[in-house]
Coordinates of C-alpha atoms in Angstrom, one line a residue:
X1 CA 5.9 -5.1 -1.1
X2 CA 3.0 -5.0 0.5
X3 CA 1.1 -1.8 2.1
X4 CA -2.0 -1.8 3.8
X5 CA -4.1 1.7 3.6
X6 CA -6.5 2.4 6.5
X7 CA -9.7 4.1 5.1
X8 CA -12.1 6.2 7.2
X9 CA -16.0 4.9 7.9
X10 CA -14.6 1.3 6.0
X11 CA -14.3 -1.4 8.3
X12 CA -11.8 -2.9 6.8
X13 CA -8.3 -2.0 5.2
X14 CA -7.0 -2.1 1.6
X15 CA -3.9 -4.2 1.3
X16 CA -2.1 -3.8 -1.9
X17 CA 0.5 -6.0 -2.6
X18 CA 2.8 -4.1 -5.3
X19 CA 6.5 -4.4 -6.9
X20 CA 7.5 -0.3 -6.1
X21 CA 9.9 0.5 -3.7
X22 CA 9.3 2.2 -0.4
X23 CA 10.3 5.4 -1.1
X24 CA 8.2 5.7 -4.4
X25 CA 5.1 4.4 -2.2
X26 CA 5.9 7.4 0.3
X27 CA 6.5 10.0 -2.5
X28 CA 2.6 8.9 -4.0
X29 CA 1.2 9.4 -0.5
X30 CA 2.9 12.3 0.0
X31 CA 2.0 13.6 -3.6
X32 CA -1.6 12.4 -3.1
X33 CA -2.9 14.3 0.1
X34 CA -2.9 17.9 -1.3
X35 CA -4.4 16.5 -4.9
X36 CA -6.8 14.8 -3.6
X37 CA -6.4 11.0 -4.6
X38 CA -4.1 8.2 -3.9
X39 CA -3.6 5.8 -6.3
X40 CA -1.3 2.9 -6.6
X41 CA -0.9 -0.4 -8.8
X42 CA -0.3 -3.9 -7.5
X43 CA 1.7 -6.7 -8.9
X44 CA -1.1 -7.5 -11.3
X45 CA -1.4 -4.0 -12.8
X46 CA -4.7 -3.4 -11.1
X47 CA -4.7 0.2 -10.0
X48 CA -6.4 1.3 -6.4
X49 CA -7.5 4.7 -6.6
X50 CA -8.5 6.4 -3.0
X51 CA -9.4 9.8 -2.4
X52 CA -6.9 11.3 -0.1
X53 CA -9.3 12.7 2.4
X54 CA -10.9 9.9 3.4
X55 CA -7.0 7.8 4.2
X56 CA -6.9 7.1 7.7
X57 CA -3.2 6.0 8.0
X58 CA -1.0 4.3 5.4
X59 CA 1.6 1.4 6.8
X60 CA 4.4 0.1 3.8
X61 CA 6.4 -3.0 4.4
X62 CA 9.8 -3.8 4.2
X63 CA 11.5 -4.7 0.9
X64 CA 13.3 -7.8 2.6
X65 CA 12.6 -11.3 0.6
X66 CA 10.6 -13.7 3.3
X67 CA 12.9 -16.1 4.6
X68 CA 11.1 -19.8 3.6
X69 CA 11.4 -23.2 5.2
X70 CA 12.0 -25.1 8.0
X71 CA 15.4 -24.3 9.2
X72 CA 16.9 -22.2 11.6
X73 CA 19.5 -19.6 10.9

């Protein structure tokens, strides 16, 4: 799943691209804004640590598999 973080005064996001589910990603974000950092781990065990008062916005994907090839369905 992937979930992009939008950080104040950084011009760019920070995509993380991690195996948790949705609602875990939304419990740490929610957990993460009164203590002051959010930190998750992506799908190579690398953890991204932000501090919570500088997260602008934080958008989490769908679970759904990516449909692959040529065909329509």
């Amino acid at each position: 799943m992937e979930v992009t973080i939008g950080v104040q005064h950084l011009p760019r996001e920070v995509v993380v691209e991690t195996e948790e589910a949705a609602d875990a990603i939304a419990a740490a974000v929610r957990k993460a804004l009164p203590d002051g950092v959010l930190e998750l781990t992506d799908t190579r065990g690398r953890r991204v640590v932000i501090p919570a008062q500088h997260v602008g916005y934080v958008e989490i994907g769908t679970e759904e598999q990516r449909k692959v090839g040529f065909g329509s369905l």
